[in-house]
Coordinates of N, CA and C in Angstrom, one line a residue:
M60 N -16.2 30.8 -90.2 CA -16.4 29.3 -90.6 C -17.4 29.3 -91.8
K61 N -17.0 28.4 -92.8 CA -17.9 28.3 -93.9 C -19.3 27.6 -93.6
P62 N -20.3 27.9 -94.3 CA -21.7 27.3 -94.1 C -21.7 25.9 -93.9
S63 N -21.0 25.4 -95.0 CA -21.1 23.8 -94.9 C -20.2 23.2 -94.0
S64 N -19.1 23.7 -93.5 CA -18.4 23.3 -92.3 C -19.3 23.5 -91.2
L65 N -20.1 24.6 -90.9 CA -20.7 24.8 -89.8 C -22.0 23.7 -89.7
F66 N -22.5 23.4 -90.8 CA -23.5 22.3 -90.9 C -23.0 21.1 -90.5
K67 N -21.7 20.7 -90.9 CA -21.0 19.4 -90.6 C -20.7 19.4 -89.1
S68 N -20.4 20.4 -88.6 CA -20.1 20.4 -87.1 C -21.2 20.5 -86.3
L69 N -22.4 21.2 -86.7 CA -23.6 21.0 -86.0 C -24.2 19.7 -86.0
A70 N -24.0 19.0 -87.2 CA -24.5 17.5 -87.4 C -23.6 16.7 -86.2
L71 N -22.3 16.9 -86.1 CA -21.6 16.2 -85.2 C -22.0 16.5 -83.6
A72 N -22.3 17.8 -83.4 CA -22.8 18.1 -82.2 C -24.0 17.5 -81.7
V73 N -24.9 17.5 -82.8 CA -26.3 16.9 -82.6 C -26.1 15.3 -82.4
G74 N -25.1 14.9 -83.1 CA -24.9 13.5 -82.8 C -24.4 13.0 -81.5
I75 N -23.6 14.0 -80.8 CA -23.1 13.9 -79.5 C -24.3 13.9 -78.7
L76 N -25.2 15.0 -78.9 CA -26.4 15.2 -78.0 C -27.1 13.7 -78.1
A77 N -27.5 13.3 -79.3 CA -28.2 11.9 -79.5 C -27.7 10.9 -78.7
A78 N -26.3 10.8 -79.0 CA -25.6 9.7 -78.1 C -25.8 9.8 -76.6
G79 N -25.9 10.9 -76.1 CA -26.1 11.1 -74.7 C -27.5 10.6 -74.3
T80 N -28.6 10.9 -75.0 CA -29.9 10.5 -74.7 C -30.1 9.0 -75.1
A81 N -29.3 8.4 -76.0 CA -29.5 7.0 -76.4 C -29.0 6.2 -75.4
V82 N -28.0 6.5 -74.5 CA -27.5 5.6 -73.5 C -28.2 5.9 -72.2
A83 N -29.0 6.8 -72.1 CA -29.8 7.1 -70.9 C -30.4 5.8 -70.3
S84 N -30.2 5.6 -68.9 CA -30.7 4.1 -68.5 C -32.2 4.0 -68.7
P85 N -32.5 2.8 -69.3 CA -33.9 2.3 -69.5 C -34.3 1.4 -68.3
I86 N -33.4 1.4 -67.1 CA -33.6 0.4 -66.1 C -34.5 1.0 -65.1
T87 N -35.6 0.2 -64.7 CA -36.5 0.3 -63.7 C -36.9 -1.0 -62.9
A88 N -37.4 -0.9 -61.8 CA -37.8 -2.1 -61.1 C -38.4 -3.1 -61.8
G89 N -37.6 -4.2 -61.8 CA -38.4 -5.3 -62.6 C -37.5 -5.6 -63.7
T90 N -36.8 -4.6 -64.2 CA -35.9 -4.9 -65.5 C -34.9 -5.8 -65.2
Q91 N -34.6 -6.7 -66.4 CA -33.6 -7.6 -66.2 C -32.4 -7.2 -67.1
V92 N -31.0 -7.3 -66.7 CA -30.1 -7.0 -67.4 C -28.9 -7.8 -67.3
N93 N -28.1 -7.7 -68.6 CA -26.8 -8.5 -68.5 C -25.7 -7.5 -68.5
I94 N -24.9 -7.8 -67.5 CA -23.9 -6.8 -67.2 C -22.3 -7.3 -67.8
S95 N -21.7 -6.3 -68.2 CA -20.3 -6.7 -68.5 C -19.5 -5.3 -68.3
D96 N -18.1 -5.5 -68.4 CA -17.2 -4.3 -68.1 C -17.4 -3.4 -69.3
A97 N -17.4 -2.1 -68.9 CA -17.4 -1.0 -69.9 C -16.2 -0.2 -70.0
N98 N -15.9 0.6 -68.8 CA -14.9 1.4 -68.7 C -14.7 2.5 -70.0
Y99 N -15.8 2.8 -70.5 CA -15.8 4.0 -71.5 C -16.5 5.1 -70.8
F100 N -15.9 6.3 -71.4 CA -16.6 7.6 -70.8 C -16.1 8.0 -69.5
G101 N -16.0 7.0 -68.7 CA -16.1 7.3 -67.2 C -14.9 7.1 -66.3
P102 N -15.3 7.0 -64.9 CA -14.3 6.7 -63.9 C -14.0 5.4 -63.5
S103 N -13.4 4.7 -64.4 CA -12.8 3.4 -64.3 C -11.6 3.4 -63.2
N104 N -11.2 4.5 -63.1 CA -10.0 4.5 -62.0 C -10.6 4.8 -60.7
L105 N -11.7 5.1 -60.4 CA -12.1 5.6 -59.2 C -12.6 4.2 -58.2
N106 N -11.5 3.5 -58.0 CA -11.4 2.4 -57.1 C -10.0 2.1 -56.6
T107 N -10.0 1.6 -55.6 CA -8.6 1.2 -54.9 C -8.6 0.1 -54.0
S108 N -7.5 -0.5 -53.7 CA -7.3 -1.7 -53.0 C -7.4 -1.2 -51.7
V109 N -8.2 -1.9 -50.7 CA -8.2 -1.7 -49.3 C -8.2 -3.0 -48.6
T110 N -7.9 -3.1 -47.4 CA -7.9 -4.3 -46.5 C -9.3 -4.2 -45.6
I111 N -10.0 -5.1 -45.5 CA -11.2 -5.2 -44.7 C -11.2 -6.3 -43.9
S112 N -12.1 -6.6 -43.1 CA -12.5 -7.8 -42.3 C -14.0 -8.2 -42.4
V113 N -14.1 -9.3 -42.8 CA -15.4 -9.8 -43.0 C -15.7 -11.1 -42.1
D114 N -16.6 -11.1 -41.4 CA -16.7 -12.4 -40.5 C -15.3 -13.0 -39.8
G115 N -14.6 -11.9 -39.4 CA -13.3 -12.2 -38.6 C -12.2 -12.5 -39.7
V116 N -12.4 -12.4 -40.9 CA -11.3 -12.9 -41.9 C -10.8 -11.5 -42.6
S117 N -9.7 -11.2 -42.6 CA -9.0 -10.2 -43.2 C -8.8 -10.4 -44.8
K118 N -9.1 -9.5 -45.6 CA -9.0 -9.5 -47.0 C -8.6 -8.4 -47.7
V119 N -7.8 -8.4 -48.8 CA -7.7 -7.3 -49.7 C -8.7 -7.1 -50.7
V120 N -9.3 -6.2 -51.0 CA -10.4 -6.2 -52.1 C -10.2 -4.9 -52.8
R121 N -10.8 -4.9 -54.0 CA -11.0 -3.5 -54.8 C -12.3 -2.6 -54.3
A122 N -12.2 -1.5 -53.8 CA -13.4 -0.9 -53.3 C -13.5 0.4 -54.0
G123 N -14.7 0.7 -54.5 CA -14.9 2.0 -55.0 C -16.0 2.1 -56.2
L124 N -16.1 2.8 -57.1 CA -17.1 2.9 -58.0 C -16.7 2.3 -59.3
F125 N -17.7 1.5 -59.8 CA -17.3 0.6 -61.0 C -18.1 0.9 -62.2
D126 N -17.5 1.1 -63.4 CA -18.0 1.6 -64.5 C -18.4 0.5 -65.4
L127 N -19.7 -0.2 -65.5 CA -20.2 -1.2 -66.1 C -21.0 -0.9 -67.3
N128 N -21.4 -1.8 -68.1 CA -22.1 -1.8 -69.0 C -23.3 -2.9 -69.0
A129 N -24.4 -2.4 -69.4 CA -25.7 -3.4 -69.3 C -26.6 -3.5 -70.6
T130 N -27.0 -4.4 -70.8 CA -27.8 -4.8 -72.0 C -29.1 -5.3 -71.4
T131 N -30.3 -4.6 -71.5 CA -31.6 -5.0 -71.0 C -32.1 -6.4 -71.9
V132 N -32.8 -7.1 -71.0 CA -33.2 -8.4 -71.5 C -34.9 -8.3 -71.7
P133 N -35.4 -8.6 -72.8 CA -34.8 -9.0 -74.1 C -34.5 -8.0 -75.1
G134 N -34.9 -6.7 -74.8 CA -34.9 -5.7 -75.8 C -33.5 -5.3 -76.2
G135 N -32.6 -5.7 -75.6 CA -31.0 -5.1 -76.1 C -30.8 -3.7 -76.0
V136 N -31.3 -2.9 -75.1 CA -31.1 -1.5 -75.1 C -30.0 -1.3 -74.2
Y137 N -28.9 -0.5 -74.5 CA -27.6 -0.5 -73.6 C -27.7 0.7 -72.7
A138 N -27.1 0.3 -71.5 CA -27.1 1.6 -70.5 C -25.8 1.5 -69.8
R139 N -25.3 2.7 -69.6 CA -24.1 2.8 -68.7 C -24.5 2.7 -67.0
L140 N -23.8 1.8 -66.3 CA -24.0 1.9 -65.1 C -22.7 2.2 -64.1
L141 N -22.9 3.2 -63.3 CA -21.9 3.4 -62.4 C -22.5 2.9 -61.0
A142 N -21.7 1.7 -60.5 CA -22.4 1.0 -59.5 C -21.4 0.8 -58.5
F143 N -22.0 0.7 -57.3 CA -21.3 0.1 -55.9 C -21.9 -1.1 -55.5
C144 N -21.0 -2.1 -55.0 CA -21.2 -3.3 -54.6 C -21.9 -3.3 -53.2
L145 N -22.8 -4.3 -52.9 CA -23.4 -4.4 -51.5 C -22.7 -5.5 -50.7
Q146 N -22.0 -6.5 -51.4 CA -21.4 -7.6 -50.6 C -20.0 -7.4 -50.6
P147 N -19.3 -7.3 -49.4 CA -17.9 -7.1 -49.2 C -17.2 -8.5 -49.6
E148 N -17.8 -9.5 -49.2 CA -17.3 -10.8 -49.2 C -17.3 -11.6 -50.5
V149 N -17.9 -10.9 -51.7 CA -18.0 -11.5 -53.0 C -17.4 -10.8 -54.0
L150 N -16.4 -11.4 -54.8 CA -16.1 -10.6 -55.9 C -17.0 -10.1 -56.9
L151 N -16.8 -9.0 -57.6 CA -17.6 -8.5 -58.7 C -17.9 -9.3 -59.8
T152 N -16.7 -10.0 -60.3 CA -16.8 -10.8 -61.3 C -16.5 -12.4 -60.9
P153 N -17.1 -13.3 -61.7 CA -17.7 -13.2 -62.9 C -19.1 -12.7 -62.8
Y154 N -19.8 -12.1 -63.7 CA -21.0 -11.6 -63.5 C -22.0 -12.5 -63.8
D155 N -22.9 -12.7 -62.8 CA -23.9 -13.8 -62.8 C -25.3 -13.3 -63.5
N156 N -25.2 -13.2 -64.8 CA -26.4 -12.6 -65.7 C -27.6 -13.7 -65.7
P157 N -28.6 -13.3 -65.8 CA -29.1 -11.8 -65.7 C -29.5 -11.3 -64.3
Y158 N -29.2 -10.0 -64.3 CA -29.6 -9.3 -63.0 C -30.9 -8.7 -63.0
T159 N -31.7 -8.6 -61.9 CA -33.0 -8.1 -61.8 C -33.0 -6.9 -61.0
A160 N -33.5 -5.8 -61.3 CA -33.7 -4.5 -60.8 C -34.7 -4.5 -59.7
V161 N -34.4 -4.2 -58.4 CA -35.5 -3.9 -57.4 C -35.3 -2.7 -56.8
D162 N -36.1 -2.0 -56.2 CA -36.2 -0.8 -55.5 C -35.2 -0.9 -54.3
L163 N -34.5 0.0 -54.0 CA -33.7 -0.1 -52.6 C -34.6 -0.2 -51.4
N164 N -35.7 0.2 -51.4 CA -36.7 0.0 -50.4 C -37.6 -1.1 -50.5
A165 N -37.2 -2.0 -51.4 CA -38.2 -3.4 -51.6 C -38.3 -3.9 -50.2
P166 N -39.6 -4.6 -50.0 CA -39.9 -5.3 -48.7 C -38.9 -6.4 -48.4
S167 N -38.3 -7.0 -49.3 CA -37.4 -8.1 -49.3 C -36.0 -7.6 -48.8
A168 N -35.8 -6.3 -48.7 CA -34.3 -5.8 -48.5 C -33.8 -6.3 -47.3
T169 N -32.5 -6.8 -47.2 CA -31.7 -7.2 -46.3 C -30.7 -5.9 -45.8
W170 N -30.7 -4.9 -46.4 CA -29.8 -4.0 -46.1 C -30.5 -2.7 -45.5
N171 N -29.7 -1.8 -44.9 CA -30.1 -0.4 -44.3 C -30.6 0.4 -45.4
S172 N -31.8 0.4 -45.9 CA -32.2 1.1 -47.0 C -32.1 2.6 -46.7
V173 N -32.6 3.0 -45.5 CA -32.8 4.6 -45.3 C -31.1 4.9 -45.1
G174 N -30.4 4.2 -44.6 CA -29.0 4.8 -44.3 C -28.1 4.8 -45.6
I175 N -28.4 4.0 -46.6 CA -27.7 3.9 -47.8 C -28.5 5.2 -48.5
S176 N -29.7 5.4 -48.4 CA -30.2 6.5 -49.2 C -29.8 7.9 -48.8
K177 N -29.6 8.0 -47.5 CA -29.1 9.4 -46.9 C -27.6 9.4 -47.3
L178 N -26.9 8.2 -47.2 CA -25.4 8.5 -47.6 C -25.3 9.0 -49.1
W179 N -26.1 8.2 -49.9 CA -26.0 8.7 -51.3 C -26.4 10.1 -51.5
A180 N -27.5 10.7 -50.9 CA -28.0 12.0 -51.0 C -26.8 13.0 -50.6
E181 N -26.2 12.6 -49.4 CA -25.3 13.7 -48.8 C -23.9 13.7 -49.4
Y182 N -23.4 12.4 -49.8 CA -22.2 12.3 -50.1 C -21.6 11.7 -51.4
R183 N -22.7 11.3 -52.2 CA -22.3 10.6 -53.6 C -21.5 11.7 -54.3
D184 N -21.7 12.9 -54.3 CA -21.1 14.0 -55.1 C -19.7 14.2 -54.6
D185 N -19.3 13.6 -53.4 CA -17.8 13.8 -53.0 C -17.1 12.6 -53.5
V186 N -17.6 11.8 -54.2 CA -16.7 10.6 -54.9 C -16.0 11.2 -56.0
V187 N -14.9 11.7 -56.0 CA -14.2 12.4 -57.0 C -12.7 11.8 -57.1
S188 N -12.3 10.8 -56.2 CA -10.8 10.2 -56.3 C -11.1 8.7 -55.8
G189 N -10.0 8.1 -55.9 CA -9.9 6.7 -55.6 C -10.2 6.6 -54.1
V190 N -9.5 7.5 -53.2 CA -10.0 7.3 -51.9 C -11.4 7.7 -51.5
T191 N -11.9 8.7 -52.0 CA -13.3 8.8 -51.7 C -14.1 7.8 -52.2
A192 N -13.9 7.3 -53.4 CA -14.8 6.3 -53.9 C -14.8 5.0 -53.0
A193 N -13.5 4.7 -52.5 CA -13.3 3.5 -51.7 C -14.0 3.9 -50.3
A194 N -14.0 5.1 -49.9 CA -14.7 5.3 -48.6 C -16.2 5.2 -48.8
F195 N -16.7 5.8 -49.8 CA -18.2 5.7 -50.2 C -18.6 4.0 -50.1
Q196 N -17.8 3.1 -50.8 CA -18.0 1.7 -50.9 C -18.0 1.2 -49.7
I197 N -16.8 1.4 -48.7 CA -16.9 0.9 -47.4 C -18.2 1.4 -46.5
A198 N -18.6 2.6 -46.8 CA -19.8 3.0 -45.8 C -21.0 2.2 -46.5
V199 N -21.2 2.0 -47.9 CA -22.1 1.1 -48.2 C -22.1 -0.3 -47.7
W200 N -21.0 -0.9 -47.7 CA -20.7 -2.2 -47.1 C -21.2 -2.3 -45.8
E201 N -20.9 -1.1 -44.9 CA -21.2 -1.2 -43.5 C -22.8 -1.2 -43.3
L202 N -23.5 -0.5 -44.1 CA -24.8 -0.3 -44.0 C -25.4 -1.6 -44.7
A203 N -25.0 -2.2 -45.7 CA -25.6 -3.4 -46.2 C -25.2 -4.7 -45.4
Y204 N -24.1 -4.7 -44.9 CA -23.8 -6.0 -44.3 C -24.0 -6.0 -42.7
D205 N -23.7 -5.0 -42.0 CA -24.0 -5.0 -40.5 C -25.4 -4.2 -40.3
G206 N -25.5 -3.3 -41.0 CA -26.7 -2.4 -40.9 C -26.6 -1.2 -40.0
D207 N -25.4 -1.1 -39.4 CA -25.3 -0.1 -38.5 C -24.3 1.1 -39.0
T208 N -23.6 1.8 -37.9 CA -22.7 3.0 -38.5 C -21.4 2.9 -38.0
D209 N -20.9 1.8 -37.4 CA -19.7 1.7 -36.7 C -18.9 0.6 -37.4
L210 N -17.8 1.2 -37.8 CA -16.9 0.2 -38.5 C -15.8 -0.6 -37.6
T211 N -16.0 -0.4 -36.3 CA -15.1 -1.0 -35.5 C -15.6 -2.2 -34.9
D212 N -16.8 -2.4 -35.1 CA -17.5 -3.7 -34.6 C -18.5 -4.5 -35.5
G213 N -18.8 -5.6 -35.2 CA -19.8 -6.4 -36.1 C -19.0 -7.2 -37.0
D214 N -19.6 -7.7 -37.9 CA -19.1 -8.8 -39.1 C -18.4 -8.1 -40.0
F215 N -18.5 -6.7 -40.3 CA -17.8 -6.0 -41.3 C -17.0 -5.0 -40.5
R216 N -15.8 -4.9 -40.8 CA -14.9 -3.9 -40.2 C -14.0 -3.4 -41.2
A217 N -13.6 -1.9 -41.1 CA -12.6 -1.5 -41.9 C -11.6 -0.6 -41.0
A218 N -12.1 0.1 -40.1 CA -11.3 1.1 -39.4 C -9.9 0.6 -38.7
G219 N -9.0 1.3 -39.1 CA -7.7 0.9 -38.6 C -6.8 0.0 -39.7
V220 N -7.6 -0.2 -40.7 CA -7.0 -1.3 -41.9 C -7.0 -0.9 -43.2
A221 N -7.9 0.3 -43.6 CA -8.1 0.8 -44.7 C -7.7 2.4 -44.9
G222 N -6.9 2.8 -43.9 CA -6.4 4.1 -44.1 C -7.4 5.3 -44.1
S223 N -7.0 6.2 -44.8 CA -7.7 7.4 -45.0 C -9.3 7.2 -45.7
A224 N -9.3 6.1 -46.2 CA -10.6 5.7 -46.9 C -11.6 5.4 -45.7
A225 N -11.2 4.5 -44.7 CA -12.0 4.2 -43.7 C -12.4 5.3 -42.8
A226 N -11.4 6.1 -42.6 CA -11.7 7.4 -41.7 C -12.6 8.2 -42.3
T227 N -12.6 8.4 -43.5 CA -13.6 9.2 -44.2 C -15.0 8.5 -44.2
A228 N -14.8 7.2 -44.4 CA -16.2 6.6 -44.4 C -16.8 6.5 -43.0
Q229 N -16.2 6.5 -41.9 CA -16.5 6.5 -40.6 C -17.2 7.8 -40.2
N230 N -16.5 8.8 -40.8 CA -17.1 10.3 -40.6 C -18.3 10.5 -41.2
W231 N -18.5 10.0 -42.4 CA -19.9 10.0 -43.2 C -20.9 9.2 -42.5
L232 N -20.6 8.0 -42.1 CA -21.6 7.1 -41.4 C -21.9 7.6 -39.8
S233 N -21.0 8.4 -39.3 CA -21.3 8.9 -38.0 C -22.3 10.1 -38.0
N234 N -22.4 10.7 -39.3 CA -23.1 12.0 -39.5 C -24.5 11.5 -40.0
L235 N -25.0 10.3 -40.4 CA -26.2 9.9 -41.1 C -27.3 10.2 -40.0
A236 N -27.0 10.2 -38.7 CA -28.3 10.4 -37.8 C -28.7 11.9 -37.9
N237 N -27.9 12.8 -38.3 CA -28.0 14.0 -38.3 C -28.8 14.4 -39.8
L238 N -29.0 13.5 -40.6 CA -29.4 13.9 -42.1 C -30.8 13.5 -42.2
T239 N -31.7 14.2 -43.0 CA -32.9 13.8 -43.2 C -33.3 13.6 -44.7
K240 N -32.4 14.3 -45.6 CA -32.5 14.1 -47.2 C -32.2 12.7 -47.5
T241 N -33.0 12.2 -48.5 CA -32.8 10.9 -49.0 C -32.6 10.9 -50.5
A242 N -32.2 9.9 -51.1 CA -31.8 10.1 -52.6 C -32.9 9.2 -53.4
P243 N -33.5 9.9 -54.4 CA -34.5 9.1 -55.2 C -33.9 8.3 -56.2
N244 N -34.7 7.2 -56.7 CA -34.4 6.4 -58.0 C -33.2 5.5 -57.6
L245 N -33.0 5.1 -56.4 CA -32.0 4.0 -56.1 C -32.5 2.6 -56.3
L246 N -31.8 2.0 -57.2 CA -32.1 0.5 -57.4 C -31.0 -0.4 -57.0
V247 N -31.4 -1.7 -56.7 CA -30.4 -2.6 -56.6 C -30.6 -3.7 -57.5
L248 N -29.4 -4.0 -58.3 CA -29.4 -5.1 -59.3 C -29.0 -6.5 -58.7
Q249 N -29.9 -7.4 -58.5 CA -29.8 -8.7 -57.9 C -29.3 -9.7 -58.7
D250 N -28.4 -10.4 -58.6 CA -27.8 -11.4 -59.6 C -28.9 -12.6 -59.4
K251 N -28.9 -13.5 -60.5 CA -29.9 -14.5 -60.6 C -29.7 -15.6 -59.6
Q252 N -28.5 -15.9 -59.1 CA -28.4 -17.0 -58.2 C -29.1 -16.9 -56.9
G253 N -28.8 -15.8 -56.3 CA -29.7 -15.6 -55.0 C -29.0 -16.2 -53.8
G254 N -27.9 -16.8 -54.2 CA -27.3 -17.6 -53.0 C -26.4 -16.7 -52.0
A255 N -25.6 -17.4 -51.2 CA -24.7 -16.8 -50.2 C -23.8 -16.1 -50.9
D256 N -23.2 -16.6 -52.1 CA -22.1 -15.8 -52.9 C -22.7 -14.8 -54.0
K257 N -23.9 -14.4 -53.9 CA -24.3 -13.6 -54.7 C -23.6 -11.9 -54.6
Q258 N -23.5 -11.3 -55.8 CA -23.0 -9.9 -55.6 C -24.1 -8.9 -56.2
D259 N -24.7 -8.2 -55.3 CA -25.7 -7.3 -55.9 C -25.2 -5.9 -56.1
L260 N -25.6 -5.2 -56.9 CA -25.2 -4.0 -57.2 C -26.0 -2.7 -57.1
L261 N -25.5 -1.6 -56.5 CA -26.3 -0.3 -56.2 C -25.9 0.7 -57.2
I262 N -27.1 1.1 -57.8 CA -27.1 2.2 -58.8 C -28.2 3.2 -58.6
Q263 N -28.2 4.4 -59.5 CA -29.3 5.4 -59.4 C -29.7 5.7 -60.8
T264 N -30.9 5.6 -61.1 CA -31.4 5.9 -62.5 C -32.2 7.2 -62.3
P265 N -32.2 8.0 -63.5 CA -31.4 7.8 -64.8 C -29.8 8.0 -64.2
I266 N -28.9 7.4 -65.1 CA -27.5 7.5 -64.9 C -27.0 8.9 -65.1
P267 N -26.5 9.4 -63.8 CA -26.1 10.8 -63.9 C -25.1 11.1 -65.1
G268 N -24.2 10.2 -65.3 CA -23.1 10.6 -66.2 C -23.7 10.9 -67.7
T269 N -24.7 10.2 -68.1 CA -25.4 10.3 -69.4 C -25.9 11.8 -69.7
L270 N -26.3 12.4 -68.4 CA -26.8 13.6 -68.7 C -25.8 14.6 -68.9
G271 N -24.7 14.4 -68.6 CA -23.4 15.2 -69.0 C -23.2 15.3 -70.3
L272 N -23.5 14.1 -71.2 CA -23.3 14.1 -72.7 C -24.3 15.0 -73.4
V273 N -25.6 15.0 -72.7 CA -26.5 15.9 -73.2 C -26.0 17.4 -73.2
G274 N -25.4 17.8 -72.0 CA -24.8 19.1 -71.8 C -23.6 19.3 -72.7
L275 N -22.8 18.3 -72.9 CA -21.8 18.5 -73.9 C -22.2 18.8 -75.1
G276 N -23.3 18.1 -75.7 CA -23.8 18.4 -77.0 C -24.4 19.8 -77.1
L277 N -25.1 20.3 -76.0 CA -25.5 21.6 -76.2 C -24.4 22.7 -76.0
L278 N -23.4 22.3 -75.3 CA -22.2 23.2 -75.3 C -21.5 23.4 -76.6
G279 N -21.4 22.1 -77.4 CA -20.9 22.4 -78.6 C -21.6 23.1 -79.4
L280 N -23.0 23.0 -79.5 CA -23.9 23.9 -80.3 C -23.6 25.4 -80.1
G281 N -23.4 25.7 -78.8 CA -23.3 27.0 -78.5 C -22.0 27.5 -78.9
A282 N -20.8 26.8 -78.9 CA -19.5 27.3 -79.2 C -19.6 27.4 -80.8
L283 N -20.2 26.5 -81.4 CA -20.3 26.5 -82.9 C -21.0 27.6 -83.5
R284 N -22.0 28.2 -82.8 CA -22.8 29.4 -83.1 C -21.8 30.7 -82.8
R285 N -21.2 30.7 -81.7 CA -20.2 31.8 -81.5 C -19.2 31.9 -82.6
K286 N -18.6 30.8 -83.0 CA -17.5 30.7 -84.1 C -18.3 31.1 -85.5
A287 N -19.5 30.8 -85.6 CA -20.1 31.2 -86.9 C -20.2 32.8 -86.9
K288 N -20.4 33.3 -85.9 CA -20.6 34.9 -85.7 C -19.3 35.6 -85.8
D289 N -18.2 35.0 -85.6 CA -16.8 35.6 -85.6 C -16.4 35.8 -87.0

């Protein structure tokens, strides 16, 4: 490779690296953000339709991991959000901006914080398909809405109506009592209205996906150096 081409390619790789760090999440407890759809870089297909029962009413919903975009208020710094919903009875859209980030373990929490944290620590990396993403979302809903680990009773139910996703979710939930590890840096983005129809979002910071971009930049640099030697 010619030196001039090498420098251009290195500059491109450094640009990729810089892009990875630029979108790293600036969100901490107390941060306000405006949310919109993103579907860039990531797993926009990691959700699927499932049938659940909420307060005795069956409904078909999209369950899984959602790839969103956030702009901090008032600074305007962008962050990519890979989020799960906490309320099974409320649609994700329309977004009720601005959202305020609170710690998962905030004193005002109405969800099972310990259970959600254990679930995330043990099974978040298993979210690799539409089914496993839906299973993780179903488990989060159970812990957030009923607070326990049984999908067959309570106000939120999924067993028998969501297929393999529900079976996987129940297996994960049943194992939580045997786990001790919890996940760090989990936040809940609470929407501004705070009413019965609110939709809160569960995220982790820094956003794991952005760190992959940093690795991609470094990988590109390494490959270019090898080519330069050839």
